[in-house]
XYZ file of C-alpha atoms in Angstrom:
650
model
C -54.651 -30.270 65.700
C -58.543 -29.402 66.581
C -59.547 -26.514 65.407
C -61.454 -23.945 68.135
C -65.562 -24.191 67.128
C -66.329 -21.415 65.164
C -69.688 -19.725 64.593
C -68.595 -18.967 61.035
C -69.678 -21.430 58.383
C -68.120 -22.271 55.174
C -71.907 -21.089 53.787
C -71.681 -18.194 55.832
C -68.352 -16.993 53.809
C -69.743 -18.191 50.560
C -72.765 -16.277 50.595
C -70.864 -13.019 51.817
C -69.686 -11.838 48.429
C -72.414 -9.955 47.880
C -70.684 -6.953 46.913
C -71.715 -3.511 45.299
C -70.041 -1.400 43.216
C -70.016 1.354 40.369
C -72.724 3.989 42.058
C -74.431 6.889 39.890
C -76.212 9.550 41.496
C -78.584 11.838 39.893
C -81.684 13.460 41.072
C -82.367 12.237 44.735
C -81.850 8.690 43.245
C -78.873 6.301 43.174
C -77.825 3.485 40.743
C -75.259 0.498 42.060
C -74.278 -2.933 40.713
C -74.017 -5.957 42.578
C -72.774 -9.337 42.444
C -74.950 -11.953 43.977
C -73.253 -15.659 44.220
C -76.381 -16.908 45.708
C -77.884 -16.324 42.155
C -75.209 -17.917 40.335
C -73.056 -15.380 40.297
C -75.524 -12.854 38.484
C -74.640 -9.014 38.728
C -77.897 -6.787 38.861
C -78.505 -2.939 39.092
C -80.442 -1.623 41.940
C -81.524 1.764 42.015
C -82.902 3.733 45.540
C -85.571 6.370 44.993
C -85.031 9.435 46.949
C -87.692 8.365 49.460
C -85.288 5.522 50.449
C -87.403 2.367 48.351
C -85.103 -0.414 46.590
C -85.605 -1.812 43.441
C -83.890 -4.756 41.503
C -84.117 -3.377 37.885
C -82.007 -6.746 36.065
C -84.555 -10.245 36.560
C -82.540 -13.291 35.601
C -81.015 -14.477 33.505
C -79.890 -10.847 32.686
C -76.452 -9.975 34.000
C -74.658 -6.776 34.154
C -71.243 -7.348 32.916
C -69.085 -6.412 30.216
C -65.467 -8.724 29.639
C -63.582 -5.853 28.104
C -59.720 -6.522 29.175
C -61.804 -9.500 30.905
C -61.467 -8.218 33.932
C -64.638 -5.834 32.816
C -65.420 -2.851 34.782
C -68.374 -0.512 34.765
C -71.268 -1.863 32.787
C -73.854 0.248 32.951
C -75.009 4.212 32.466
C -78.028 6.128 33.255
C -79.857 8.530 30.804
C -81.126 11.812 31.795
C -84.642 10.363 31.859
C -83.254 7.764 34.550
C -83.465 4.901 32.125
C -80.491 2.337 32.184
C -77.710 1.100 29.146
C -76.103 -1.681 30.059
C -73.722 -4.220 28.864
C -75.448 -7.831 29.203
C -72.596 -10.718 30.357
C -73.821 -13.470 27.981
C -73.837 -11.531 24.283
C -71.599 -8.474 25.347
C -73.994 -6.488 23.351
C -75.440 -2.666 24.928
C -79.600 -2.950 25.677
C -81.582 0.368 26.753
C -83.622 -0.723 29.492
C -86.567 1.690 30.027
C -88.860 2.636 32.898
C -90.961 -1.255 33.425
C -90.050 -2.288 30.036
C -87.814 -5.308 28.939
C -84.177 -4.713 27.913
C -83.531 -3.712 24.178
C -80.656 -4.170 22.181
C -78.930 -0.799 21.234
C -75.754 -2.375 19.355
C -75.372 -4.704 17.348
C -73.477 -8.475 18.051
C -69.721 -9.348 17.850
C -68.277 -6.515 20.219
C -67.968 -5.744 24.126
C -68.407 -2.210 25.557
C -67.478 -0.973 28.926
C -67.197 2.417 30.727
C -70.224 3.808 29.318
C -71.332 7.772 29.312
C -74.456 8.870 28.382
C -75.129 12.622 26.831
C -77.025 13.927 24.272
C -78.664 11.048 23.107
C -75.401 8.736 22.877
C -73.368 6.467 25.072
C -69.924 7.423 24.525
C -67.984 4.339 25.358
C -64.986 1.629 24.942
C -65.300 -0.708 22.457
C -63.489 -3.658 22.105
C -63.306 -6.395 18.950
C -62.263 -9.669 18.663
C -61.343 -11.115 15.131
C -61.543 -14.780 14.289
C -58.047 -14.383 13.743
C -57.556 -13.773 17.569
C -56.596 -10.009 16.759
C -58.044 -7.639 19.115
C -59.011 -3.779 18.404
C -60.119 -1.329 20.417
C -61.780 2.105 20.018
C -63.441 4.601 21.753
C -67.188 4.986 20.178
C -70.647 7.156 20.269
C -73.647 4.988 20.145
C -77.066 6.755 19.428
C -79.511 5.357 21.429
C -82.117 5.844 18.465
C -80.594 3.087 16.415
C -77.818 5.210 14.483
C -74.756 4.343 13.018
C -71.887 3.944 15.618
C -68.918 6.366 15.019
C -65.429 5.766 15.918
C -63.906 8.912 17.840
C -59.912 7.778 18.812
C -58.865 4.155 17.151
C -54.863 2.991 16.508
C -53.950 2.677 20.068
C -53.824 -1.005 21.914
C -55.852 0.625 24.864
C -58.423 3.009 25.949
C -59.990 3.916 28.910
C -62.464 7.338 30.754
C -64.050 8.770 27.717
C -65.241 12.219 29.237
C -67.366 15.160 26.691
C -66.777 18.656 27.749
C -69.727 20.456 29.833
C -70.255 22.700 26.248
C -70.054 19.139 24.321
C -67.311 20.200 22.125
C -64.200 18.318 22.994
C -64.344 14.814 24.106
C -61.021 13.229 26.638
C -59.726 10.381 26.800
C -56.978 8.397 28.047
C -54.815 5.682 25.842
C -51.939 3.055 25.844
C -49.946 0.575 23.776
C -48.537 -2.543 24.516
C -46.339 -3.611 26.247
C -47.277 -1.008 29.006
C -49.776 -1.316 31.390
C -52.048 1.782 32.373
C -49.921 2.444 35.971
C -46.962 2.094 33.419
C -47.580 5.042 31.129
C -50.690 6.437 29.340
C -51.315 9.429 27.381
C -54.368 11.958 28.275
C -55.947 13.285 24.467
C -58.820 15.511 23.945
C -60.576 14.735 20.620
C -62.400 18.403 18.934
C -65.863 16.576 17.960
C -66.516 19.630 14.973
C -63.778 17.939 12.819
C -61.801 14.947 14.693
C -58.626 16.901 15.530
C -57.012 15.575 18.020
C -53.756 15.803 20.536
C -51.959 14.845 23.205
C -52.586 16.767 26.556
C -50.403 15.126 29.336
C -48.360 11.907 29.838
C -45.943 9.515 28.138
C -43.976 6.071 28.719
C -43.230 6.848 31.753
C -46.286 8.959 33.328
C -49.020 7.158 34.712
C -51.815 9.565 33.919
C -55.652 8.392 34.775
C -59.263 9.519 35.437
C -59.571 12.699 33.625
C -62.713 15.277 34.448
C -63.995 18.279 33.033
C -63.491 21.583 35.256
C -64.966 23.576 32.753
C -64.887 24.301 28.899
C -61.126 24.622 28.800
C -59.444 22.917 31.552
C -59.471 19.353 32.677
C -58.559 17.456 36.388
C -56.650 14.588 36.251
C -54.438 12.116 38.048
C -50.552 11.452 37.736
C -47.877 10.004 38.930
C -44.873 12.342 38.045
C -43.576 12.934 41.445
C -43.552 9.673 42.260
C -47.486 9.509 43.384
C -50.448 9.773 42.067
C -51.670 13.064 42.950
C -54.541 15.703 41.419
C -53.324 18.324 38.559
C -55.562 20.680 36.853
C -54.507 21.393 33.402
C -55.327 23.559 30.313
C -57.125 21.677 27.096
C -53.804 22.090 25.290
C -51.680 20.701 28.052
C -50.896 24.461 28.905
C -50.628 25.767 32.759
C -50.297 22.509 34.636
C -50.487 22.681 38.102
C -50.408 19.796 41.588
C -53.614 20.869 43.577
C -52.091 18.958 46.562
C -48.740 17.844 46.410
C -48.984 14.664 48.818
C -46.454 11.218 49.221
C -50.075 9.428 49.618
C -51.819 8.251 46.626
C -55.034 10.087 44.808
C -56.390 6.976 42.996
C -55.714 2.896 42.749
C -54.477 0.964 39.632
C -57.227 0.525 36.870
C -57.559 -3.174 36.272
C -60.756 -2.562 35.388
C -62.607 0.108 33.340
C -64.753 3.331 34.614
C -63.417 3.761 38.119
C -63.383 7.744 39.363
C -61.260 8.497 42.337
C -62.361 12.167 42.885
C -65.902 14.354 42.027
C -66.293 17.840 41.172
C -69.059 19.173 43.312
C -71.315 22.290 41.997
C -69.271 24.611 44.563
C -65.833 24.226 42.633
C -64.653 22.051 45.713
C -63.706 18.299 44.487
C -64.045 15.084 46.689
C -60.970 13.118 46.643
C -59.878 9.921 47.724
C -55.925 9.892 48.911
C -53.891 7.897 51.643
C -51.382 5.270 51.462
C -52.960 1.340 51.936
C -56.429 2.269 52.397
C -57.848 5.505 50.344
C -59.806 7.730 52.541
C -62.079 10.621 51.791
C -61.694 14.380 51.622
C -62.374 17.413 50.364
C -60.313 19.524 48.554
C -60.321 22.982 47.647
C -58.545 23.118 44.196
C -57.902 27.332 44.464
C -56.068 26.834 48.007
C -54.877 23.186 48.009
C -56.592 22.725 51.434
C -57.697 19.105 51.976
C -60.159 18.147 54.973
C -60.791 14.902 55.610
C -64.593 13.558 56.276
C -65.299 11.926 59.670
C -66.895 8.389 58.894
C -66.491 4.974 60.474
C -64.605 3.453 57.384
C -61.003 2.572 57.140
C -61.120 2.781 53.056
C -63.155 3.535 49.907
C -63.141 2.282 46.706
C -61.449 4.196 43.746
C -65.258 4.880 42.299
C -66.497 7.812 43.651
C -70.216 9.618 41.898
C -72.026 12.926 42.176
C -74.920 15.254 41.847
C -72.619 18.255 42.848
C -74.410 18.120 46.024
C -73.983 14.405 47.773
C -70.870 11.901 46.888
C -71.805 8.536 47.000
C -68.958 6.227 46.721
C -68.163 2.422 47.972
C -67.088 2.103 51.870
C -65.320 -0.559 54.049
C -63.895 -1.326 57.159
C -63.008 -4.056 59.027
C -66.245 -4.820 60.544
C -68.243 -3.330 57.945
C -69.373 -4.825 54.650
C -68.603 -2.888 51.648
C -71.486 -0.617 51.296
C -72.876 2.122 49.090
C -72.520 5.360 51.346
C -73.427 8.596 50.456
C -72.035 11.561 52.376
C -72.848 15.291 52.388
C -69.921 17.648 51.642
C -72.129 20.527 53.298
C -72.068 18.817 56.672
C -70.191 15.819 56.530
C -72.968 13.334 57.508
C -73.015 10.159 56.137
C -75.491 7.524 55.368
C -75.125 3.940 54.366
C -77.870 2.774 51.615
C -77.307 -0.663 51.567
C -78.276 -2.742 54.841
C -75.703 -4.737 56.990
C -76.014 -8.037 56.341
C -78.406 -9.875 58.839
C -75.861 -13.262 58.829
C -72.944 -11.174 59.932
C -71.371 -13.133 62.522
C -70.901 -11.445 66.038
C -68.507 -8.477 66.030
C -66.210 -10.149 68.321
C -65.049 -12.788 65.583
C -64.573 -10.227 63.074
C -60.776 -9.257 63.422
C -59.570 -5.821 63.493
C -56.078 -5.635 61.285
C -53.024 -4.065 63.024
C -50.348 -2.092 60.284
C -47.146 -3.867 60.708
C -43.835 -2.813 58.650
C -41.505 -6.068 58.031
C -38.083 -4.486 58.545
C -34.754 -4.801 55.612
C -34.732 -8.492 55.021
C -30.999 -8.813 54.940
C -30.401 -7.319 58.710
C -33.815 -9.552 59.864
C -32.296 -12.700 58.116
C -28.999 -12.325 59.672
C -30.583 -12.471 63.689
C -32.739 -15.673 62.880
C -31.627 -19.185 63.305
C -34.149 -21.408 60.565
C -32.593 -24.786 61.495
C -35.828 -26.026 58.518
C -34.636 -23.706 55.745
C -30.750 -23.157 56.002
C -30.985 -24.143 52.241
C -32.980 -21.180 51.098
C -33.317 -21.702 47.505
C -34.353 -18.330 45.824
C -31.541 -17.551 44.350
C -31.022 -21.309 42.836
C -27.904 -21.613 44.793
C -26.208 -24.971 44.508
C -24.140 -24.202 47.880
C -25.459 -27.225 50.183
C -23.564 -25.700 53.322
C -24.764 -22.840 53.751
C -24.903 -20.585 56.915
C -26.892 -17.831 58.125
C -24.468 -15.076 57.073
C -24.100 -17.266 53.274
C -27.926 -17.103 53.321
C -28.065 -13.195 53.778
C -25.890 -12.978 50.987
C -28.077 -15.450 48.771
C -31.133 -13.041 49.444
C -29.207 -9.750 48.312
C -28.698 -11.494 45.013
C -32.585 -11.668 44.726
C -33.028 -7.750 43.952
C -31.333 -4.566 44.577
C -34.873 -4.028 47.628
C -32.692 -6.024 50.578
C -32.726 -3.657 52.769
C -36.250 -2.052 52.335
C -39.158 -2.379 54.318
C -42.569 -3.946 53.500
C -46.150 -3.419 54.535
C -48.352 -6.153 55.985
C -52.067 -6.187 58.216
C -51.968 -8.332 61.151
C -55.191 -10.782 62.266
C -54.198 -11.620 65.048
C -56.278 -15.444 66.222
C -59.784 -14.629 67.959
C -59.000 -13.856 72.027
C -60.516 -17.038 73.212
C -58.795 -19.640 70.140
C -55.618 -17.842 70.721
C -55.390 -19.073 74.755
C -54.342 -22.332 73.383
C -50.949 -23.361 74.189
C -47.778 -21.805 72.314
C -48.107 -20.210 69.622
C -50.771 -20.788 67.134
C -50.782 -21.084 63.377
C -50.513 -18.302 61.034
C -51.839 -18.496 56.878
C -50.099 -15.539 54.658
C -52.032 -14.220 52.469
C -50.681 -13.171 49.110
C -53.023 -10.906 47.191
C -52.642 -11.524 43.111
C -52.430 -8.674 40.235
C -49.035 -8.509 41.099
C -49.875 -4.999 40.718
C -52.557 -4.524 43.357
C -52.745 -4.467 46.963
C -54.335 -6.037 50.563
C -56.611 -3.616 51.814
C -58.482 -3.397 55.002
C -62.014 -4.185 54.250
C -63.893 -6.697 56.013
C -62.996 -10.184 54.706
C -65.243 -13.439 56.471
C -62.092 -15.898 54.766
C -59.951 -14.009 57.216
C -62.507 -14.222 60.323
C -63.398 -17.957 58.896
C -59.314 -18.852 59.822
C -58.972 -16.322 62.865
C -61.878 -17.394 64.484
C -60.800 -20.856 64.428
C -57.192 -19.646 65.850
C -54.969 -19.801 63.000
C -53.994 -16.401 62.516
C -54.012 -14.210 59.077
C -50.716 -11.741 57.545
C -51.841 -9.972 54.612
C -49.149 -9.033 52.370
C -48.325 -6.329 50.864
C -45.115 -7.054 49.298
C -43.008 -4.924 47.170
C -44.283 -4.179 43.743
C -47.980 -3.631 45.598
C -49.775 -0.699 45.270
C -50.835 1.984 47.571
C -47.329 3.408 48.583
C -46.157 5.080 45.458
C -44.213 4.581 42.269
C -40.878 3.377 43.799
C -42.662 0.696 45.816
C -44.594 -0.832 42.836
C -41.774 -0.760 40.642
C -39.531 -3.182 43.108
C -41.183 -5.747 41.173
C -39.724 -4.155 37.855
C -37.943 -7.496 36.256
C -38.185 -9.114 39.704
C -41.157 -10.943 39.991
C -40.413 -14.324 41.284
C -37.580 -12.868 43.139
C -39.070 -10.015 45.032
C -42.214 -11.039 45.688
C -41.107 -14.600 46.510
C -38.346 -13.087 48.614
C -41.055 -10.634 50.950
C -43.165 -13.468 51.421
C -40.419 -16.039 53.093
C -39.183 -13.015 54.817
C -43.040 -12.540 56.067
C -43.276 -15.992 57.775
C -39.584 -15.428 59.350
C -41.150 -12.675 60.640
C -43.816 -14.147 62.214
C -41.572 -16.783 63.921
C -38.838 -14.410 64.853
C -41.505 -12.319 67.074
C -43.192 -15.230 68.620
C -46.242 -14.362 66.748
C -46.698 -17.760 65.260
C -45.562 -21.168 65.466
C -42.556 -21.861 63.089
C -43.907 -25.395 61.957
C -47.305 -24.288 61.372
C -46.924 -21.697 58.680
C -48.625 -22.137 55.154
C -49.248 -19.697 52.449
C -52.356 -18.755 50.495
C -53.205 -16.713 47.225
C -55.154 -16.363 43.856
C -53.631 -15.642 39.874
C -50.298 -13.574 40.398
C -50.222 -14.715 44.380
C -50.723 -18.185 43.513
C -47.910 -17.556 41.381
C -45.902 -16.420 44.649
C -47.036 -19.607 46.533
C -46.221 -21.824 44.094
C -42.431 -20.901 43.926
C -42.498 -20.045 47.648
C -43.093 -23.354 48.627
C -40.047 -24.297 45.220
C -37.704 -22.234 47.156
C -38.262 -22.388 50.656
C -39.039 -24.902 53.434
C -40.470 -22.390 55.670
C -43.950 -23.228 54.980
C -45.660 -26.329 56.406
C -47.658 -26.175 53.175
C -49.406 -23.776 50.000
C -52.893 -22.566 48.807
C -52.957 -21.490 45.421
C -56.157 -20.572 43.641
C -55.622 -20.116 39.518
C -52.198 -19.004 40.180
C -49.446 -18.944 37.296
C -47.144 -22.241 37.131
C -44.925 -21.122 33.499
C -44.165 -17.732 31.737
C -44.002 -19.022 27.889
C -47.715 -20.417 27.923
C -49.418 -17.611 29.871
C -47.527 -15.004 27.594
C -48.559 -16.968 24.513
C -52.554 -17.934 25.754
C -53.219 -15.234 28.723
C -55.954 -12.813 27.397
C -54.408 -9.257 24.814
C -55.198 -6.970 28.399
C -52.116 -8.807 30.177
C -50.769 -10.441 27.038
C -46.857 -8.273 27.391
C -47.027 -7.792 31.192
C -44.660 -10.246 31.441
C -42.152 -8.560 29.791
C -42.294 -5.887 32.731
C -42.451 -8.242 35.181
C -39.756 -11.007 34.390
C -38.365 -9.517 31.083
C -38.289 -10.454 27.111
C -38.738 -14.036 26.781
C -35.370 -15.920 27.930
C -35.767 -19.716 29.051
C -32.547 -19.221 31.064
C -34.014 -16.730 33.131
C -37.655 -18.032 33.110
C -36.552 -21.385 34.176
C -34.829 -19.572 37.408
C -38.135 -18.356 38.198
C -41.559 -20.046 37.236
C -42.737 -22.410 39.944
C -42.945 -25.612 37.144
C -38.931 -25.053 36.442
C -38.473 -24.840 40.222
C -40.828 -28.126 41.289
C -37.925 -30.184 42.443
C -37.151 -27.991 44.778
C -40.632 -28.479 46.324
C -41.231 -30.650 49.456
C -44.367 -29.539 51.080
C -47.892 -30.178 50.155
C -50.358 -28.330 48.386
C -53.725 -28.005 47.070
C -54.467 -26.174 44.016
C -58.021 -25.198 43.043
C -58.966 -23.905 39.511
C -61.824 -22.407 37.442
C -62.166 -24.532 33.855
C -63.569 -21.391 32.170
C -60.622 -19.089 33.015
C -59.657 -16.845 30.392
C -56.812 -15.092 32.232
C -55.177 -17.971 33.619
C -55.601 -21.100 31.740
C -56.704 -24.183 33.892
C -53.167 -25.686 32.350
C -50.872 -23.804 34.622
C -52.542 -25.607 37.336
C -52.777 -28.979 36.354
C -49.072 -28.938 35.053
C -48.194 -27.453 38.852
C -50.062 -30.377 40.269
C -48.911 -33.068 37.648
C -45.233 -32.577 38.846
C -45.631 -32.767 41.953
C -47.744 -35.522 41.755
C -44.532 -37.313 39.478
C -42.279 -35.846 42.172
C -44.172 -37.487 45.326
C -45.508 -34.386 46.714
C -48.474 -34.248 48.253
C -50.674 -32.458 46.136
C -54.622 -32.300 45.589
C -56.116 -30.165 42.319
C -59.767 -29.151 42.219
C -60.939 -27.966 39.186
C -64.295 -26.713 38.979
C -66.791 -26.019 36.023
C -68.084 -23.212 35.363
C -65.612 -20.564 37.062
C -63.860 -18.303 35.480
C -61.079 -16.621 37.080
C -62.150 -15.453 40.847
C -65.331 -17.788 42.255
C -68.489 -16.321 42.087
C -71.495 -19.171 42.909
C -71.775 -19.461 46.706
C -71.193 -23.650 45.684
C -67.981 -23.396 44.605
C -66.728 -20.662 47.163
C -68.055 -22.985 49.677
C -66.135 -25.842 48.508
C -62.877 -24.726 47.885
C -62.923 -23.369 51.231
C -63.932 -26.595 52.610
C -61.166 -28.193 50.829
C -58.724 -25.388 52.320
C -60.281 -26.140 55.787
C -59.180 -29.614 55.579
C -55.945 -29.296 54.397
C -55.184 -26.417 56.876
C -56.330 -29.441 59.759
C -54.021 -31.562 57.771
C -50.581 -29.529 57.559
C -50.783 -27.889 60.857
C -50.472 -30.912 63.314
């Protein structure tokens, strides 16, 4: 099928991803990263003077970005004297860069630091080692910025993450973990007395999810955790004494930490904190700790990223909506006003192509399975059932073999095709989009890939399946030992969906998603023949050799995911043991520098199918690590989807 003329080029998508993040705000000025793939991929720091003037403060080839847990996080601090430590991508080594002066090294070679602090003359930071022996070590560290000898504060744990001194300097917090958790799985809050290294355990265990700690004063802290089920605010003594919810909320107060130095709430000079809390989407408030009262701030966003900064006067945090680019925004807790620092792009396309998601809630799968007659997929093969007759009331029963989550809902946003593309004939062609992690979550902020498709009049459902985040502790941990099953199961149950309310047309369904999703797709497309065809970008093919090469960060996740290592069971659910069961084609694009997902899991994916007759095309591209960054290669691949899209959906 044609394709309705779009205005939206594949270099217009591309060169979108210019995307801020991690703002610090101090003295009328603020500090942000961003990521530029029109310069190869090259993250920079800007910094805005209080009178409003810009200034690039990284030339090339210097790049902000540290590869602790590889997925990195913040990079950079700011001294009293406005000066700027960074972590530089290429040597993973701190510099001090000064007021017009050239970057200078402030540690020495052979470690990567992230989630940096400056105070009193030190950055008080993560550090993380890599032997030649492939062991890793990680530590939380002061670095003098005079040269000194770097001291080791909290070592022995696999994990560390927000190192936070007290406001009288005497106590330094911290939060920690050990394989095989991950940090929404259970962490451990300790405070650290600097006078003699004493240290102990203030809140949290293998089961509590506790995150983002901050100072209220000499003696108590803030911090988030998920005891009730959601991450909400406590305040708590320094000995983990008089713990208290400031806002007991079903919503969430913070997102998962894939990557280092995020800050989901600010305490503002007047004792008040601004908070971030919703379910989906985080939106911002302010809360009065003494009372509990929470007021939410009037601004045209639909979400904010988990990394909110202050003076104690102005929050500046990281804004989207669906229209709106994410943008550094600074708001006044005074009077609520709001101002956005960075410009709107001038190559946004018109308004009208940008689609505006709708909220949708998938109903029990079981009950929605039962009323739909899928003459293409009567075989549905999730379970690995070797029953070649079966019904529609034999396939219900197949899917409540999948997980003990039949019956529960799941969250999705709806693109619907642009007005004009969708006037065609019958119903048009939907993509679902399967976000990765598994443990992360589809959010609402603008997206040109999505406009790219909608505008053309294939529409876009953005999954949220179970085990995403956003919704609580109960929803996440669907995926508990599930993953494969679960995840697969939502997104067949998504496209049935789409059919069942004559939202899309039933041939002309594919699927689409990066790492973990790509994962989904793969074994999607294994078990089902509800999709005319599959996207996957880097996505996981076998459990053995990503458990055995995947990077120390992720290294066990799979044993919360899936389970111990057990080819029975890993052969019912990893895409490459499922391949025969795979019919429709797919193209598989890959980064050859990915350290999270080795370019193998591809190429084996695309291998068998190739043996098996499937129609399958792999792109593999130098240079890329795991998510595209250079405007080329973003370009291409989404070429390449273009095509196949025009191929499948005839």
């Amino acid at each position: 099928m044609p394709f309705w003329p779009s205005p939206i080029s594949t270099r217009d998508v591309a060169g979108s991803a210019v995307r801020p993040g991690w703002p610090t705000l101090m003295d009328g000025r603020t500090w942000w990263t961003e990521d530029r793939p029109d310069d190869g991929g090259r993250t920079t720091v800007v910094r805005r003077a209080a009178d409003g003037t810009r200034r690039d403060l990284l030339p090339a080839p210097w790049c902000a970005r540290t590869r602790v847990h590889e997925y990195g996080g913040r990079p950079y601090a700011v001294t009293p004297e406005g000066e700027v430590v960074f972590a530089n991508l290429q040597d993973q080594r701190l510099y001090l860069l000064p007021e017009n002066g050239e970057p200078k090294p402030v540690t020495p070679p052979g470690c990567r630091y992230a989630d940096p602090l400056v105070r009193d003359g030190q950055v008080w930071c993560v550090r993380e080692h890599h032997a030649e022996d492939g062991k890793v070590t990680r530590a939380v560290v002061s670095v003098p910025l005079d040269g000194g000898e770097i001291r080791e504060w909290a070592t022995g744990c696999d994990f560390y993450a927000s190192p936070t001194i007290s406001p009288d300097g005497r106590h330094l917090a911290y939060v920690c973990w050990d394989h095989p958790r991950m940090p929404w799985d259970g962490t451990e809050l300790r405070v650290v007395r600097l006078s003699d290294g004493d240290s102990w355990e203030v809140r949290g265990g293998v089961t509590e999810s506790v995150l983002a700690p901050a100072w209220k004063d000499d003696t108590r802290l803030y911090l988030v955790s998920d005891s009730s089920g959601w991450w909400n605010l406590y305040e708590i003594g320094l000995h983990g004494d008089g713990a208290r919810a400031l806002h007991p909320a079903e919503e969430e107060f913070t997102l998962p930490p894939w990557r280092l130095g995020g800050m989901p709430y600010a305490v503002l000079a007047d004792g008040r904190l601004a908070v971030l809390h919703g379910r989906g989407d985080l939106r911002l408030g302010l809360l009065d700790p003494a009372s509990g009262a929470l007021t939410d701030v009037e601004a045209p966003y639909s979400g904010w990223d988990a990394v909110l900064a202050t003076d104690g006067t102005a929050v500046t945090g990281i804004a989207y909506a669906p229209t709106t680019p994410r943008s550094v925004v600074t708001v006044d807790p005074a009077t609520g006003s709001h101002h956005p620092l960075t410009p709107t792009p001038s190559a946004l396309p018109d308004p009208a192509y940008l689609p505006v998601p709708r909220p949708v809630r998938i109903g029990g799968t079981a009950d929605r399975i039962a009323r739909i007659s899928d003459t293409t997929d009567q075989n549905t093969r999730i379970a690995s059932t070797t029953d070649q007759d079966t019904q529609t009331s034999d396939t219900t029963h197949q899917d409540a073999r999948i997980g003990d989550t039949t019956h529960q809902d799941v969250h999705a946003f709806l693109y619907p095709p642009h007005t004009e593309a969708a006037q065609q004939s019958g119903p048009p062609p939907y993509v679902v989009f399967v976000h990765g992690g598994p443990t992360a979550h589809a959010d609402t902020a603008l997206d040109l890939e999505k406009a790219f498709l909608t505008s053309r009049g294939i529409g876009v459902l953005d999954l949220n399946y179970g085990g995403s985040t956003g919704y609580g502790r109960a929803y996440r941990d669907r995926l508990k030992g599930q993953w494969g099953l679960v995840d697969v199961r939502d997104t067949i149950a998504a496209a049935r969906w789409l059919a069942e309310q004559g939202l899309a047309d039933p041939a002309r369904i594919a699927v689409r998603g990066g790492s973990a999703g790509g994962w989904t797709v793969m074994a999607a497309c294994c078990s089902s023949e509800v999709f005319a065809g599959g996207v996957s970008y880097y996505g996981v093919s076998a459990l053995a050799p990503l458990a055995a090469h995947t990077h120390d960060f992720e290294s066990r996740y799979v044993e919360w995911l899936v389970g111990p290592e057990d080819p029975q069971v890993y052969a019912a659910r990893e895409p490459l043991a499922l391949v025969d069961g795979a019919t429709r084609p797919m193209l598989l694009l890959q980064g050859l520098d990915d350290p999270v997902v080795p370019p193998e899991q591809s190429a084996a994916f695309a291998d068998a199918l190739s043996e098996r007759g499937v129609p399958c095309t792999y792109l593999a591209f130098e240079g890329e690590s795991h998510g595209f960054r250079r405007t080329e290669t973003r370009a291409a691949a989404l070429a390449a989807e273009l095509a196949f899209y025009q191929q499948i959906f005839i």
